[in-house]
Amino acid sequence: MGDSLQQAAGSNISFGVAIVALVLFVFGTVLGEHLAESYGYKLVTRRDYLLANIAWFVAGIALSGIVWATGWTTLAAFTFGMIAGGMAGFKIAFGESIGPWKFVDKFFNTNKRHVAAAQDAHADARRKARREWKEGKGPEPELMSVQQPTHSNAHDAQTSKKG
């Protein structure tokens, strides 16, 4: 009877450790993405991007080695999350299709939309107007068309009201 009780307690503890490890992985991913993205905006060339990724990966492996050496293996999920989130953060900040991200960008059609938006002549004016509106300096943005009806449209509107 004692063996079955120990097995049940052990399985509950294992499940709890798995949940904690999963939460630590998600936290590490979010934190790694945020830290790498904040630094990633300073990356200018592909060489800078590559060196930053290599440095991030080496630092993550070193941190993971320290965690494994201490025996706190549950924290390893946090270090793996930091590595994964950091690499994604560098890509988000760098913005250019590079390395294995080319396949992801091609699948989601990411860079084509960004390039098209950057080449749009009216996009800068819309961003400026929106920024001014958020700061309370400009007029409220027009969310729907309020054009005056033409003569034929006005006539159609009049007849539909009568009938």
mmCIF file of C-alpha atoms in Angstrom:
data_model
loop_
_atom_site.group_PDB
_atom_site.id
_atom_site.type_symbol
_atom_site.label_atom_id
_atom_site.label_comp_id
_atom_site.label_asym_id
_atom_site.label_seq_id
_atom_site.Cartn_x
_atom_site.Cartn_y
_atom_site.Cartn_z
ATOM 1 C CA MET A 1 0.000 0.000 0.000
ATOM 2 C CA GLY A 2 2.879 2.376 0.714
ATOM 3 C CA ASP A 3 4.319 1.890 -2.797
ATOM 4 C CA SER A 4 1.108 2.938 -4.540
ATOM 5 C CA LEU A 5 0.871 6.040 -2.356
ATOM 6 C CA GLN A 6 4.442 7.025 -3.235
ATOM 7 C CA GLN A 7 3.766 6.476 -6.952
ATOM 8 C CA ALA A 8 0.690 8.700 -6.817
ATOM 9 C CA ALA A 9 2.581 11.448 -4.974
ATOM 10 C CA GLY A 10 5.495 11.182 -7.382
ATOM 11 C CA SER A 11 3.274 11.554 -10.441
ATOM 12 C CA ASN A 12 1.576 14.648 -9.002
ATOM 13 C CA ILE A 13 4.933 16.211 -8.252
ATOM 14 C CA SER A 14 6.160 15.400 -11.753
ATOM 15 C CA PHE A 15 3.072 17.022 -13.234
ATOM 16 C CA GLY A 16 3.616 20.097 -11.073
ATOM 17 C CA VAL A 17 7.265 20.334 -12.118
ATOM 18 C CA ALA A 18 6.236 20.064 -15.780
ATOM 19 C CA ILE A 19 3.752 22.928 -15.352
ATOM 20 C CA VAL A 20 6.377 25.085 -13.624
ATOM 21 C CA ALA A 21 8.886 24.301 -16.383
ATOM 22 C CA LEU A 22 6.335 25.250 -19.031
ATOM 23 C CA VAL A 23 5.596 28.552 -17.290
ATOM 24 C CA LEU A 24 9.332 29.266 -16.986
ATOM 25 C CA PHE A 25 9.800 28.497 -20.700
ATOM 26 C CA VAL A 26 7.048 30.949 -21.667
ATOM 27 C CA PHE A 27 8.463 33.595 -19.304
ATOM 28 C CA GLY A 28 11.957 33.068 -20.722
ATOM 29 C CA THR A 29 10.647 33.350 -24.274
ATOM 30 C CA VAL A 30 8.821 36.611 -23.598
ATOM 31 C CA LEU A 31 11.731 38.113 -21.657
ATOM 32 C CA GLY A 32 14.308 36.990 -24.229
ATOM 33 C CA GLU A 33 12.258 38.398 -27.094
ATOM 34 C CA HIS A 34 11.846 41.733 -25.332
ATOM 35 C CA LEU A 35 15.525 42.093 -24.415
ATOM 36 C CA ALA A 36 16.780 41.057 -27.853
ATOM 37 C CA GLU A 37 14.257 43.255 -29.653
ATOM 38 C CA SER A 38 15.268 46.307 -27.624
ATOM 39 C CA TYR A 39 18.914 45.695 -28.529
ATOM 40 C CA GLY A 40 18.171 44.483 -32.055
ATOM 41 C CA TYR A 41 17.114 47.922 -33.308
ATOM 42 C CA LYS A 42 20.796 48.915 -33.112
ATOM 43 C CA LEU A 43 21.785 46.203 -35.603
ATOM 44 C CA VAL A 44 22.555 47.702 -38.997
ATOM 45 C CA THR A 45 24.246 45.095 -41.159
ATOM 46 C CA ARG A 46 23.736 41.383 -41.673
ATOM 47 C CA ARG A 47 27.115 40.844 -40.023
ATOM 48 C CA ASP A 48 25.911 42.664 -36.880
ATOM 49 C CA TYR A 49 22.767 40.535 -36.900
ATOM 50 C CA LEU A 50 24.749 37.303 -37.241
ATOM 51 C CA LEU A 51 27.239 38.251 -34.512
ATOM 52 C CA ALA A 52 24.432 39.260 -32.143
ATOM 53 C CA ASN A 53 22.682 35.926 -32.695
ATOM 54 C CA ILE A 54 25.890 33.977 -32.122
ATOM 55 C CA ALA A 55 26.651 35.936 -28.943
ATOM 56 C CA TRP A 56 23.080 35.431 -27.693
ATOM 57 C CA PHE A 57 23.249 31.700 -28.417
ATOM 58 C CA VAL A 58 26.646 31.275 -26.701
ATOM 59 C CA ALA A 59 25.485 33.247 -23.655
ATOM 60 C CA GLY A 60 22.326 31.131 -23.498
ATOM 61 C CA ILE A 61 24.325 27.912 -23.668
ATOM 62 C CA ALA A 62 26.638 29.189 -20.914
ATOM 63 C CA LEU A 63 23.655 30.114 -18.727
ATOM 64 C CA SER A 64 22.115 26.723 -19.432
ATOM 65 C CA GLY A 65 25.383 25.036 -18.437
ATOM 66 C CA ILE A 66 25.404 26.918 -15.140
ATOM 67 C CA VAL A 67 21.810 25.886 -14.468
ATOM 68 C CA TRP A 68 22.596 22.220 -15.201
ATOM 69 C CA ALA A 69 25.714 22.383 -13.016
ATOM 70 C CA THR A 70 23.676 23.647 -10.057
ATOM 71 C CA GLY A 71 21.172 20.827 -10.469
ATOM 72 C CA TRP A 72 18.130 23.076 -10.843
ATOM 73 C CA THR A 73 17.068 21.376 -14.041
ATOM 74 C CA THR A 74 13.607 22.953 -14.043
ATOM 75 C CA LEU A 75 15.247 26.322 -14.711
ATOM 76 C CA ALA A 76 16.691 24.881 -17.933
ATOM 77 C CA ALA A 77 13.296 25.563 -19.535
ATOM 78 C CA PHE A 78 13.796 29.258 -18.746
ATOM 79 C CA THR A 79 17.204 29.325 -20.448
ATOM 80 C CA PHE A 80 15.871 27.516 -23.521
ATOM 81 C CA GLY A 81 13.022 30.028 -23.680
ATOM 82 C CA MET A 82 15.492 32.920 -23.428
ATOM 83 C CA ILE A 83 17.494 31.516 -26.357
ATOM 84 C CA ALA A 84 14.421 31.010 -28.549
ATOM 85 C CA GLY A 85 12.828 34.330 -27.636
ATOM 86 C CA GLY A 86 16.088 36.200 -28.168
ATOM 87 C CA MET A 87 16.560 34.879 -31.661
ATOM 88 C CA ALA A 88 12.997 35.814 -32.540
ATOM 89 C CA GLY A 89 13.485 39.270 -30.986
ATOM 90 C CA PHE A 90 16.572 39.952 -33.092
ATOM 91 C CA LYS A 91 14.647 39.011 -36.232
ATOM 92 C CA ILE A 92 11.692 41.215 -35.323
ATOM 93 C CA ALA A 93 13.938 44.198 -34.692
ATOM 94 C CA PHE A 94 16.206 43.614 -37.693
ATOM 95 C CA GLY A 95 13.203 43.208 -39.985
ATOM 96 C CA GLU A 96 15.052 41.876 -43.023
ATOM 97 C CA SER A 97 14.628 38.344 -44.358
ATOM 98 C CA ILE A 98 17.819 36.585 -43.417
ATOM 99 C CA GLY A 99 18.877 32.993 -42.858
ATOM 100 C CA PRO A 100 16.151 30.492 -42.032
ATOM 101 C CA TRP A 101 13.698 33.363 -41.480
ATOM 102 C CA LYS A 102 13.464 33.734 -45.279
ATOM 103 C CA PHE A 103 11.187 30.701 -45.432
ATOM 104 C CA VAL A 104 8.957 32.023 -42.640
ATOM 105 C CA ASP A 105 8.759 35.480 -44.229
ATOM 106 C CA LYS A 106 7.968 34.004 -47.618
ATOM 107 C CA PHE A 107 5.223 31.800 -46.140
ATOM 108 C CA PHE A 108 3.588 34.699 -44.274
ATOM 109 C CA ASN A 109 4.312 37.224 -47.069
ATOM 110 C CA THR A 110 5.820 39.529 -44.467
ATOM 111 C CA ASN A 111 8.472 41.590 -46.183
ATOM 112 C CA LYS A 112 6.433 42.202 -49.336
ATOM 113 C CA ARG A 113 3.749 43.922 -47.266
ATOM 114 C CA HIS A 114 6.353 45.987 -45.397
ATOM 115 C CA VAL A 115 8.048 47.071 -48.631
ATOM 116 C CA ALA A 116 4.691 47.964 -50.211
ATOM 117 C CA ALA A 117 3.723 50.002 -47.133
ATOM 118 C CA ALA A 118 7.077 51.787 -47.151
ATOM 119 C CA GLN A 119 6.667 52.730 -50.812
ATOM 120 C CA ASP A 120 3.112 54.029 -50.329
ATOM 121 C CA ALA A 121 3.197 57.792 -50.874
ATOM 122 C CA HIS A 122 0.313 58.446 -48.472
ATOM 123 C CA ALA A 123 1.476 56.156 -45.649
ATOM 124 C CA ASP A 124 3.758 58.760 -44.061
ATOM 125 C CA ALA A 125 0.975 61.370 -44.042
ATOM 126 C CA ARG A 126 -1.445 58.866 -42.461
ATOM 127 C CA ARG A 127 1.089 57.935 -39.750
ATOM 128 C CA LYS A 128 1.748 61.624 -39.010
ATOM 129 C CA ALA A 129 -1.981 62.419 -38.810
ATOM 130 C CA ARG A 130 -2.572 59.465 -36.509
ATOM 131 C CA ARG A 131 0.348 60.474 -34.270
ATOM 132 C CA GLU A 132 -0.980 64.035 -34.043
ATOM 133 C CA TRP A 133 -4.480 62.763 -33.229
ATOM 134 C CA LYS A 134 -3.107 60.535 -30.438
ATOM 135 C CA GLU A 135 -1.285 63.530 -28.972
ATOM 136 C CA GLY A 136 -4.486 65.577 -29.158
ATOM 137 C CA LYS A 137 -3.089 68.073 -31.678
ATOM 138 C CA GLY A 138 -4.820 67.055 -34.882
ATOM 139 C CA PRO A 139 -8.353 66.353 -36.076
ATOM 140 C CA GLU A 140 -9.981 63.005 -35.480
ATOM 141 C CA PRO A 141 -9.204 60.551 -38.294
ATOM 142 C CA GLU A 142 -11.905 59.908 -40.849
ATOM 143 C CA LEU A 143 -13.088 56.354 -40.300
ATOM 144 C CA MET A 144 -15.673 56.213 -43.081
ATOM 145 C CA SER A 145 -16.418 58.123 -46.218
ATOM 146 C CA VAL A 146 -18.694 61.137 -45.813
ATOM 147 C CA GLN A 147 -18.847 62.269 -49.425
ATOM 148 C CA GLN A 148 -21.834 64.256 -50.613
ATOM 149 C CA PRO A 149 -24.086 62.196 -52.855
ATOM 150 C CA THR A 150 -24.098 63.003 -56.558
ATOM 151 C CA HIS A 151 -27.295 64.161 -58.288
ATOM 152 C CA SER A 152 -28.297 60.645 -59.399
ATOM 153 C CA ASN A 153 -27.572 59.197 -55.947
ATOM 154 C CA ALA A 154 -29.557 61.982 -54.264
ATOM 155 C CA HIS A 155 -32.479 61.321 -56.621
ATOM 156 C CA ASP A 156 -32.337 57.575 -55.827
ATOM 157 C CA ALA A 157 -32.239 58.352 -52.092
ATOM 158 C CA GLN A 158 -35.282 60.655 -52.421
ATOM 159 C CA THR A 159 -37.330 58.069 -54.321
ATOM 160 C CA SER A 160 -36.443 55.262 -51.910
ATOM 161 C CA LYS A 161 -37.630 57.402 -48.963
ATOM 162 C CA LYS A 162 -40.973 58.097 -50.614
ATOM 163 C CA GLY A 163 -41.707 54.504 -51.553
#
